[in-house]
Coordinates of C-alpha atoms in Angstrom, one line a residue:
X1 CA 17.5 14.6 -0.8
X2 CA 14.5 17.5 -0.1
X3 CA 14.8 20.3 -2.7
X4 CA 17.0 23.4 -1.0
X5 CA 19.1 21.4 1.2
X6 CA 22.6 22.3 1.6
X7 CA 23.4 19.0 2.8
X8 CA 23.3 15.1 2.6
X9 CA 24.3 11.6 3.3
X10 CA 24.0 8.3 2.3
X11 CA 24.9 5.5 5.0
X12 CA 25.1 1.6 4.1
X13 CA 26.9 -0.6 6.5
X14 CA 30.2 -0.7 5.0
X15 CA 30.6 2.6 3.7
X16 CA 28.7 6.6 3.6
X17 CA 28.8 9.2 1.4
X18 CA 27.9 13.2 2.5
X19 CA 28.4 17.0 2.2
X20 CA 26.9 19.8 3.5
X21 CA 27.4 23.5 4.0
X22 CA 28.7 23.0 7.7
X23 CA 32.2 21.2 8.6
X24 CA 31.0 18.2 10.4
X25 CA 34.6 17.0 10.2
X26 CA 35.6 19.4 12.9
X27 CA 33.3 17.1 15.6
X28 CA 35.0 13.8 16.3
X29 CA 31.5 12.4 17.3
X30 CA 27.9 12.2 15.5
X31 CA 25.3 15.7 15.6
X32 CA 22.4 14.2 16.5
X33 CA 20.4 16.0 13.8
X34 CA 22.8 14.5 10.6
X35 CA 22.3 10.6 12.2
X36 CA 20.1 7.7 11.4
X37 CA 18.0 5.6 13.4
X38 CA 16.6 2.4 12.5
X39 CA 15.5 -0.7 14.5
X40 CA 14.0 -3.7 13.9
X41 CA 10.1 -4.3 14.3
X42 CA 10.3 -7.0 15.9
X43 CA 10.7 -7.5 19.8
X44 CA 12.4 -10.2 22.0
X45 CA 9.0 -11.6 23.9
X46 CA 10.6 -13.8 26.2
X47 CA 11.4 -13.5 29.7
X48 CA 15.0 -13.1 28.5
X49 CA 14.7 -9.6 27.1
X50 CA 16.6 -7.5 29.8
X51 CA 19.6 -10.4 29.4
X52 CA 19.0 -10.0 25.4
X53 CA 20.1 -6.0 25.7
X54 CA 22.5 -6.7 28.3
X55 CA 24.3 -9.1 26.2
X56 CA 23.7 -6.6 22.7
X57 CA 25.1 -3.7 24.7
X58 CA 28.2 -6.2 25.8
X59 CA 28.7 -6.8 22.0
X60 CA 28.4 -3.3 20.9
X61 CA 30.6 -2.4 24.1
X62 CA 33.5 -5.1 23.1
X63 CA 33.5 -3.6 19.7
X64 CA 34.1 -0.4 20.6
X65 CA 36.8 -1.4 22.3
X66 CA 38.6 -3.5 19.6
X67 CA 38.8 -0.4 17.4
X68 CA 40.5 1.7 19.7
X69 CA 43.5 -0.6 19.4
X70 CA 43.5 -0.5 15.6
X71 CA 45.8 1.6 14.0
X72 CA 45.4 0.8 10.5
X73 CA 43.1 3.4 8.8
X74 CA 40.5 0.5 8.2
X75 CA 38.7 1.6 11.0
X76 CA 36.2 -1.0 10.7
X77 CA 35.0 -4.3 12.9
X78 CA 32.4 -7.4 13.1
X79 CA 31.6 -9.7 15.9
X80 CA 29.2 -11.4 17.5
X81 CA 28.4 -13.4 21.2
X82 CA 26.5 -16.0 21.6
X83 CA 22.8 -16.2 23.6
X84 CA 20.6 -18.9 23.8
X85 CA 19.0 -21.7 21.9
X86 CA 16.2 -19.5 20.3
X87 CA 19.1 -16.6 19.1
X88 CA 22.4 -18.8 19.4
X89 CA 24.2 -15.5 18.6
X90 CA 24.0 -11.9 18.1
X91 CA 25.7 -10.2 15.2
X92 CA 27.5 -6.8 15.4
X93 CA 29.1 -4.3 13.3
X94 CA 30.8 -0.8 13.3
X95 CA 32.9 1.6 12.0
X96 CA 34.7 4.7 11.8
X97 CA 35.6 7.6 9.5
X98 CA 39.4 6.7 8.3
X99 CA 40.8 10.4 9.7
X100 CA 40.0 9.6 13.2
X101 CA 42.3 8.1 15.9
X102 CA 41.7 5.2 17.7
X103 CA 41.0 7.2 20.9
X104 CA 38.5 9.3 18.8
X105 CA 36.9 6.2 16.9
X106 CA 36.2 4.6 20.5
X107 CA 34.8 7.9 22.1
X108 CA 31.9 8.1 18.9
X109 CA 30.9 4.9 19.4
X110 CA 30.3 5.2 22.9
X111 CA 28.9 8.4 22.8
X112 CA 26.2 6.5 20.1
X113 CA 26.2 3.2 21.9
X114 CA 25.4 5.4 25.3
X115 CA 22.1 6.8 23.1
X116 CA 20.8 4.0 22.0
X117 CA 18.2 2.7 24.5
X118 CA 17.3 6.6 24.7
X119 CA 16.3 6.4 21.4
X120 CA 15.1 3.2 20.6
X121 CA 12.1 0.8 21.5
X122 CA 13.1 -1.4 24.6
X123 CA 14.0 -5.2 23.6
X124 CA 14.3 -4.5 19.8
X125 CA 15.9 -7.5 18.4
X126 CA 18.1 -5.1 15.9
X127 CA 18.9 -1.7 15.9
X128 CA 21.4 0.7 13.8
X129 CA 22.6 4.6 14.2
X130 CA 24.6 6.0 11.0
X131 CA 25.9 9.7 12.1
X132 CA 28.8 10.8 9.5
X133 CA 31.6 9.9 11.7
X134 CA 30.5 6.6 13.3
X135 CA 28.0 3.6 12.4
X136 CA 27.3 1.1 14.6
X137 CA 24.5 -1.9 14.4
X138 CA 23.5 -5.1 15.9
X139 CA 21.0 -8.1 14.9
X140 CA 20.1 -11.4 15.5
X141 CA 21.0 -12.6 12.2
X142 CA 24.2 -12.4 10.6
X143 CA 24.0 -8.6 8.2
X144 CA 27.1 -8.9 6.5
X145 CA 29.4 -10.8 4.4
X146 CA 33.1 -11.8 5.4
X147 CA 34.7 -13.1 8.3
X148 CA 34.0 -11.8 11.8
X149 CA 36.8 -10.5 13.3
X150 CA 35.3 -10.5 17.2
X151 CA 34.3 -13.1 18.7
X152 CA 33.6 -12.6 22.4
X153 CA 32.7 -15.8 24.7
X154 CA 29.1 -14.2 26.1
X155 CA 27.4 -14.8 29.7
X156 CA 28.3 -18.8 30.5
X157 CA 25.0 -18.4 32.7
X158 CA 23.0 -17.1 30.0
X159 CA 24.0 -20.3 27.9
X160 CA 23.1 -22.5 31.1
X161 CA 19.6 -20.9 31.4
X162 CA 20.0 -21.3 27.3
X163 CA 20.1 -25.1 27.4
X164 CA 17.7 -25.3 30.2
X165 CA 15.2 -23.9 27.6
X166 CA 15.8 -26.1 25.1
X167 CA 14.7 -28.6 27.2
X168 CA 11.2 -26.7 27.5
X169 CA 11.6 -26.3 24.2
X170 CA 11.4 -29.7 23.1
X171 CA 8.6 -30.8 25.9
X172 CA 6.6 -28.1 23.8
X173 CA 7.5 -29.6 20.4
X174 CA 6.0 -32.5 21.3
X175 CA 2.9 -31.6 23.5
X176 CA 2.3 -28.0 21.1
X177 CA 1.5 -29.6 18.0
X178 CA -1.2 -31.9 19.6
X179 CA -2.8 -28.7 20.9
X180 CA -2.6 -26.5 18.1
X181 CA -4.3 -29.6 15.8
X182 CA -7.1 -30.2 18.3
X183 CA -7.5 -26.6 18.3
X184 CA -7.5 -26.3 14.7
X185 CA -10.1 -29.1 14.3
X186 CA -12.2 -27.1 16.3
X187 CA -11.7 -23.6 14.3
X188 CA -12.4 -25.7 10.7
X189 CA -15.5 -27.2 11.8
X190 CA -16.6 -23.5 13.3
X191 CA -15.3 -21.8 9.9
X192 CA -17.4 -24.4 7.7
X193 CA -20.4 -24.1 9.4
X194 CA -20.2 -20.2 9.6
X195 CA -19.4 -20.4 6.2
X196 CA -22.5 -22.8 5.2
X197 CA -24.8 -20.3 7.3
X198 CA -23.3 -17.1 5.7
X199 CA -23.4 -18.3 2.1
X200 CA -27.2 -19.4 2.8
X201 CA -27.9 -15.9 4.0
X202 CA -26.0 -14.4 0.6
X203 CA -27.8 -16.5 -1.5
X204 CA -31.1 -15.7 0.4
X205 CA -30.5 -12.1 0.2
X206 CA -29.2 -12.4 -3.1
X207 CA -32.5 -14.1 -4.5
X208 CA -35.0 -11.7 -2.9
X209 CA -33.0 -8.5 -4.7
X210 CA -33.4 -10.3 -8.1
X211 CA -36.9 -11.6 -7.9
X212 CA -38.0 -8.5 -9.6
X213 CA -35.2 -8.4 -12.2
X214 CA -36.8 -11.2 -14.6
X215 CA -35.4 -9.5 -17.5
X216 CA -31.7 -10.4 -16.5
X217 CA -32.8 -14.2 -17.1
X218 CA -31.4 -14.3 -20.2
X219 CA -28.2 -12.5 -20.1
X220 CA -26.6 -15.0 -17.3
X221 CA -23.5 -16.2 -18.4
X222 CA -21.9 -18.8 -16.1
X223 CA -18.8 -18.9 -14.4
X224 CA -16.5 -21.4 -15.9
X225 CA -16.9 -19.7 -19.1
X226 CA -15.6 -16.4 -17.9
X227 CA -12.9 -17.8 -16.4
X228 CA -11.6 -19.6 -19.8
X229 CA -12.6 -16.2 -21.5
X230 CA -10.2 -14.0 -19.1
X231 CA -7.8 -16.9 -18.8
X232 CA -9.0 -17.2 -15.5
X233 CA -9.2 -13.2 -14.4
X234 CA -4.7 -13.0 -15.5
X235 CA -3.3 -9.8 -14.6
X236 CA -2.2 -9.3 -17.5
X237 CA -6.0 -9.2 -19.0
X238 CA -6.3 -6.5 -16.3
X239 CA -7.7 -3.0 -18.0
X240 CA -7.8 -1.3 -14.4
X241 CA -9.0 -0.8 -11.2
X242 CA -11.5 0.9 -9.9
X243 CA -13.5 1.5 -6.3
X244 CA -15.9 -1.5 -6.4
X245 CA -13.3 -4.2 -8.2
X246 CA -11.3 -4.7 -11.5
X247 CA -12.5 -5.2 -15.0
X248 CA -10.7 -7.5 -17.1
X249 CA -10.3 -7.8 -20.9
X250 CA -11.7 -11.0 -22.1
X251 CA -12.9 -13.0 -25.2
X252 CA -16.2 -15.4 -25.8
X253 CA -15.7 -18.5 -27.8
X254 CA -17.7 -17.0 -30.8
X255 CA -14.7 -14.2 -30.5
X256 CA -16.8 -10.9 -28.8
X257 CA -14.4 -9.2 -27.0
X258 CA -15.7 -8.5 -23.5
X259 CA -15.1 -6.5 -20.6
X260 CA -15.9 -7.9 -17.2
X261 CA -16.3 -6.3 -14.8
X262 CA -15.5 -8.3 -11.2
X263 CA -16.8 -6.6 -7.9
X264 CA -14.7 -7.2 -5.2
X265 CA -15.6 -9.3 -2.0
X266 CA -14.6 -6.3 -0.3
X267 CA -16.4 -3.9 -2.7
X268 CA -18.7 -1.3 -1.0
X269 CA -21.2 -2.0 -4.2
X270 CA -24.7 -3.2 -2.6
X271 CA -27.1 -5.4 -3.8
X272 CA -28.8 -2.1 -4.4
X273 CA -26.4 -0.3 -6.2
X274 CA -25.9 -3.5 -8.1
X275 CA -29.6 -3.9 -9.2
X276 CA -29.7 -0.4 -10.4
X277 CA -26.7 -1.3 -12.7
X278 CA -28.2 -4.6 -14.4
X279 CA -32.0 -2.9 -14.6
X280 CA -31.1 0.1 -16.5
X281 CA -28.7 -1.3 -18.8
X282 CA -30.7 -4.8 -19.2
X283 CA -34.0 -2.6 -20.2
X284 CA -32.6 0.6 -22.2
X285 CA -31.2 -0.1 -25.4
X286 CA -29.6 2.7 -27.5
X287 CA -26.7 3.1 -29.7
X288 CA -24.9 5.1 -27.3
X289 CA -25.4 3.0 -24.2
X290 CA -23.0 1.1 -23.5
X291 CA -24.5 -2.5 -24.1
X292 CA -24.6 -5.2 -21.4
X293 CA -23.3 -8.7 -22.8
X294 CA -24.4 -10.9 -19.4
X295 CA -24.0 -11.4 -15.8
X296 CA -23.0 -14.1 -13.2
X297 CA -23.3 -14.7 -9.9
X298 CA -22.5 -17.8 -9.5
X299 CA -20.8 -19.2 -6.0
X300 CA -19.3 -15.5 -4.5
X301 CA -18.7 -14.4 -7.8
X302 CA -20.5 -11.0 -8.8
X303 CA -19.8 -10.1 -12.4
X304 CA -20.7 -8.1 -15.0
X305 CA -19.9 -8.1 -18.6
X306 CA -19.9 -5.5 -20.9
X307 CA -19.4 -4.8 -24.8
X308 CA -15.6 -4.2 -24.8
X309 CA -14.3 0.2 -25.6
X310 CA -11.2 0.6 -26.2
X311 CA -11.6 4.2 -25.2
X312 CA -11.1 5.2 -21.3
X313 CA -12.4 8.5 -20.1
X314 CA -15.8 10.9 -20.6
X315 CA -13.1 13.5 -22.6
X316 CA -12.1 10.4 -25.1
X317 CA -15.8 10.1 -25.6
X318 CA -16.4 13.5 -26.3
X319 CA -13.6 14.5 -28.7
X320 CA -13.4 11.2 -30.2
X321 CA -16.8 11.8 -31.1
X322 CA -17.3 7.8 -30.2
X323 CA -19.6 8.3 -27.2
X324 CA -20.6 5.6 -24.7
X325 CA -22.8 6.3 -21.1
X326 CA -21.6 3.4 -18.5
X327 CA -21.3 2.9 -14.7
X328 CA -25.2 2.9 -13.7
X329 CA -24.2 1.2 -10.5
X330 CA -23.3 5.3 -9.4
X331 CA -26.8 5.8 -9.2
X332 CA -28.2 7.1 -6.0
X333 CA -31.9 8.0 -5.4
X334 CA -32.9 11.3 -3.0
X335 CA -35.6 11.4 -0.2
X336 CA -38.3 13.2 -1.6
X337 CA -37.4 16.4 0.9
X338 CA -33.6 15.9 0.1
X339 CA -31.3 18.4 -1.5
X340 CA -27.9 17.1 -0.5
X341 CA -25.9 14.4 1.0
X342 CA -22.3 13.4 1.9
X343 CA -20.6 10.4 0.4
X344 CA -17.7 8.6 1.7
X345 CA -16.8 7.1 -1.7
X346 CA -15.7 9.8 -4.1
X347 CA -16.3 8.3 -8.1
X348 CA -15.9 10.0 -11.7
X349 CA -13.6 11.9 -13.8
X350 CA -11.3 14.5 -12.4
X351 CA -12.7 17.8 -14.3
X352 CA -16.4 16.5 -14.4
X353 CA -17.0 16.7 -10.7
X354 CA -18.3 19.4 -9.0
X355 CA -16.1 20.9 -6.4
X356 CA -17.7 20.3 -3.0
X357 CA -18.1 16.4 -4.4
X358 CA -14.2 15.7 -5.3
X359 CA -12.8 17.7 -2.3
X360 CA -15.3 16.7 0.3
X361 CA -17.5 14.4 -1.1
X362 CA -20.7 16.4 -0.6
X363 CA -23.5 16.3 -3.5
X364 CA -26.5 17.4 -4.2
X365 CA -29.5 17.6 -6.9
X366 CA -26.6 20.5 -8.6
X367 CA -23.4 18.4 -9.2
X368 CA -25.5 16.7 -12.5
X369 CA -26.2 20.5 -13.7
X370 CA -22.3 21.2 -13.1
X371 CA -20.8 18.6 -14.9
X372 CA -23.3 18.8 -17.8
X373 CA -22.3 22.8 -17.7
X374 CA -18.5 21.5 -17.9
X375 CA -19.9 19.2 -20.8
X376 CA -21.3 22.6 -23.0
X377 CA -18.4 24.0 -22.5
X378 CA -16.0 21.9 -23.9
X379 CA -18.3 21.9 -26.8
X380 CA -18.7 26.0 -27.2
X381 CA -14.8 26.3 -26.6
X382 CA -14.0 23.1 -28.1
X383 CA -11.1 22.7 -25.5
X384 CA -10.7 19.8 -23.3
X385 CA -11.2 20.2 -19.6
X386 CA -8.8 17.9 -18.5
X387 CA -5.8 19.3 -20.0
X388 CA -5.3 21.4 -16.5
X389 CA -5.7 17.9 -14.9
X390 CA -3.0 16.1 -16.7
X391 CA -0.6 18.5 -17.7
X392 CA 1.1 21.6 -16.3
X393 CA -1.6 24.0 -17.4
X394 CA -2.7 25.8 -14.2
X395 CA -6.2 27.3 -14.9
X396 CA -9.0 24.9 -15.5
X397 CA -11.8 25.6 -18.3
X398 CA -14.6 26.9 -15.9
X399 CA -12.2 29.1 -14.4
X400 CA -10.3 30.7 -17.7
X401 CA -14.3 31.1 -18.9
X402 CA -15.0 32.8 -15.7
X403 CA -12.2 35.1 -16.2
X404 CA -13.0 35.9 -19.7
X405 CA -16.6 36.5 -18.5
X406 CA -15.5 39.0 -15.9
X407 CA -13.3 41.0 -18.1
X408 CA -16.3 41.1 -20.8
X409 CA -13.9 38.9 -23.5
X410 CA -16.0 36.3 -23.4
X411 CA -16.4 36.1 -27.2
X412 CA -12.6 35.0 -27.2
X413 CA -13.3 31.9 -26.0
X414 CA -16.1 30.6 -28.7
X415 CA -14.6 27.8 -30.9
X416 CA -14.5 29.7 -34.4

C-alpha cells in the first residue's frame, strides 16, 4: 500500500481483504478504479483462438449463472468445459461478496465479464478481474484446489474439429522430429565452425595485444588451478560483483589467499583496458599497490589474480590507515587536444566521483583533481565523506565545507 492512501485491498482467489475512506459497499458492482487486472502472457496461436474466447466467455457466462441460483451465503463457484486436444479443458472460477443477493451476485459478474475483452489482450489463454464485490478468472490449467462444482458439456463441434487435430497432430509427431534433427544437424555443424573461426580470431587478437607484455610471462597461472583454488568459481567464494565480472575469494595450494578477479564474456573490458591493468600492476611494485599474484587466459577464460584485502572501499583504506591503489583497468588515455569526454559505463566510489561523472557520466582532465580535493578533505576534517552516502545524513562533506566557507566559519571544520 502507497504511503497516504486512504484505502486498500488484497484479492486472492478464494478470498479479499479492503477498506477505504469511501463505502464501496453501497455499489452492488466493481468501480473500475479499486479492480485488478491480470492476464496471462501467453496467447492461444492457433487458428482456434476466436473458438478459444468464445468457449472461455461460455464458461465464465455459465458461471455467472450458477451463482444466481445459490442462496447459501457461500457465494462462490468452479467449473470448467472442455476444448480440444491441445487444451482438453478450460478452468473457471468466481465469486461474490457474502451480503449480495443472487440477483446482485449475477449482475457484477456480468457487468465484469462484459469488460473483459475491453480490457484485455485478444486470445489470452488466462485472464482475472478482482473488484471488491466480485472476482472472476479463467485458465487453461486447473488454479484451484477442490472439486468443481460446474461442469458444462462445451461446443460438440469444437471437440469434432478437436479430434480432427489430433490426427494432424500425430502426422506431425512423426514427420516433426525428423525435421527438427536434420535441421539441428545443420545448425551444430554451423555453430562449431563459427565457433572454431571465432576462437581463432580471439586467440589471434589476443596474441598481438600481449606481444608487447613480456613481463606478464611469469605470472601466468593456469586454469585448472584456479578452478580447484575457488572450488571451481562457488557462489559462495563470491566477494562481489562488479561492471566488468566477479571476483572470487580463493586459496593456492601453498595457502596465499587470492582474489580473482573473472571478467565476464559479456564484460565491456577490452583487450585495451585489460593490458593497461596487467602492465601497470606487472611493472610498479610498491607497498601500497595492490600486488598482482598472476593471470590466465586460458580457453575463454580472462582472469586476474590479486593479493587478497579484506577491506572494500577507498574510505576503509583511508581511515583504516591500511591503504591499497587497485582497478588499473579504469584507465583511459586523452587525445592530445582533449579536455573531456562522455562515458557510458559509470565506475568508483559514491562520494569520490565528481558530479557531472556519477550523474551523467561526463569526465574530464578535472574529475582526478575533484576526488583527490574530496581525499584532503577527509584528512583536514577527518570526517568520512561517505557517511551522507550511507546513512540519513543529508549534506555531503564538500557541501557542509562550502557552507562553512561562505559563512567565514571555516576554522570549525579543521580536525583539532
Amino acid at each position: 500500500m502507497c504511503t497516504g492512501n486512504k484505502g486498500a485491498a488484497i484479492f486472492y482467489d478464494t478470498c479479499l481483504l479492503g477498506f477505504s475512506d469511501r463505502d464501496f459497499l453501497n455499489s452492488t458492482t466493481n468501480s473500475e478504479d479499486q479492480e485488478v487486472q491480470l492476464y496471462n502472457a501467453q496467447n492461444i496461436t492457433s487458428d482456434g483462438a476466436d473458438r478459444f474466447n468464445a468457449t472461455a466467455y461460455e464458461l465464465l457466462s455459465g458461471m455467472a449463472e450458477y451463482m444466481a441460483t445459490l442462496n447459501s451465503e457461500d457465494k462462490f463457484v468452479t467449473g470448467t468445459i472442455p476444448f480440444d486436444a491441445t487444451y482438453p479443458n478450460i478452468y473457471g472460477q468466481a465469486s461474490c461478496t457474502s451480503d449480495l443477493t443472487p440477483g446482485q451476485c449475477r449482475g457484477c459478474l456480468d457487468a465484469t465479464i462484459a469488460e473483459m475483452p475491453r480490457v484485455f489482450i485478444p486470445n489470452t489463454k488466462g485472464a482475472r478481474v478482482a473488484g471488491l464485490r466480485c472476482i472472476v478468472r479463467y485458465e487453461v490449467y486447473r488454479f484451484y484446489n477442490g472439486s468443481i462444482m460446474l461442469q458444462l458439456p462445451g461446443n460438440q463441434a469444437g471437440r469434432v474439429e478437436g479430434k480432427k487435430n489430433n490426427k494432424t497432430g500425430k502426422i506431425l509427431a512423426i514427420v516433426l522430429p525428423v525435421v527438427v534433427a536434420i535441421v539441428a544437424s545443420m545448425a551444430m555443424c554451423l555453430f562449431c565452425w563459427r565457433r572454431t573461426k571465432s576462437t581463432s580470431k580471439r586467440s589471434l587478437s589476443l596474441t598481438s595485444h600481449m606481444e608487447d607484455m613480456e613481463c606478464i610471462e611469469s605470472l601466468l597461472i593456469d586454469l585448472p588451478t584456479l578452478r580447484m583454488a575457488t572450488n571451481n568459481f562457488a557462489e559462495n567464494n563470491k566477494l562481489g560483483e562488479g561492471g566488468f565480472g566477479a571476483v572470487y575469494k580463493g586459496s593456492l595450494p601453498n595457502g596465499q589467499e587470492i582474489a580473482v578477479k573473472r571478467l565476464s564474456h559479456n564484460s565491456r573490458q577490452g583487450i585495451g583496458e585489460l593490458k593497461n591493468e596487467l602492465t601497470l600492476i606487472a611493472k610498479l611494485q610498491h607497498k601500497n599497490l595492490v600486488r598482482l599474484v598472476g593471470v590466465c587466459l586460458e580457453e575463454e577464460e580472462r582472469l586476474l589474480v590479486y593479493e587478497y584485502m579484506p577491506n572494500t572501499s577507498l574510505d576503509t583504506f583511508l581511515f583504516d590507515m591500511n591503504p591499497k591503489i587497485s582497478d588499473f583497468g579504469l584507465a583511459r588515455l586523452f587525445g592530445q587536444d582533449q579536455s573531456q569526454d562522455t562515458t557510458k559505463r559509470v565506475v568508483g566510489t559514491y562520494g569520490y566521483m565528481a558530479p557531472e561523472y556519477a550523474l551523467r557520466g561526463q569526465y574530464s582532465i578535472k574529475s582526478d583533481i575533484y576526488s583527490f580535493g574530496v581525499l584532503i578533505l577527509e584528512i583536514v576534517t577527518g570526517r568520512r565523506n561517505s557517511d551522507s552516502y550511507n546513512s540519513d545524513q543529508s549534506v555531503d562533506l564538500p557541501s557542509l565545507v562550502w557552507e562553512h566557507w561562505t559563512t567565514k566559519t571555516i576554522m570549525d571544520m579543521i580536525d583539532p
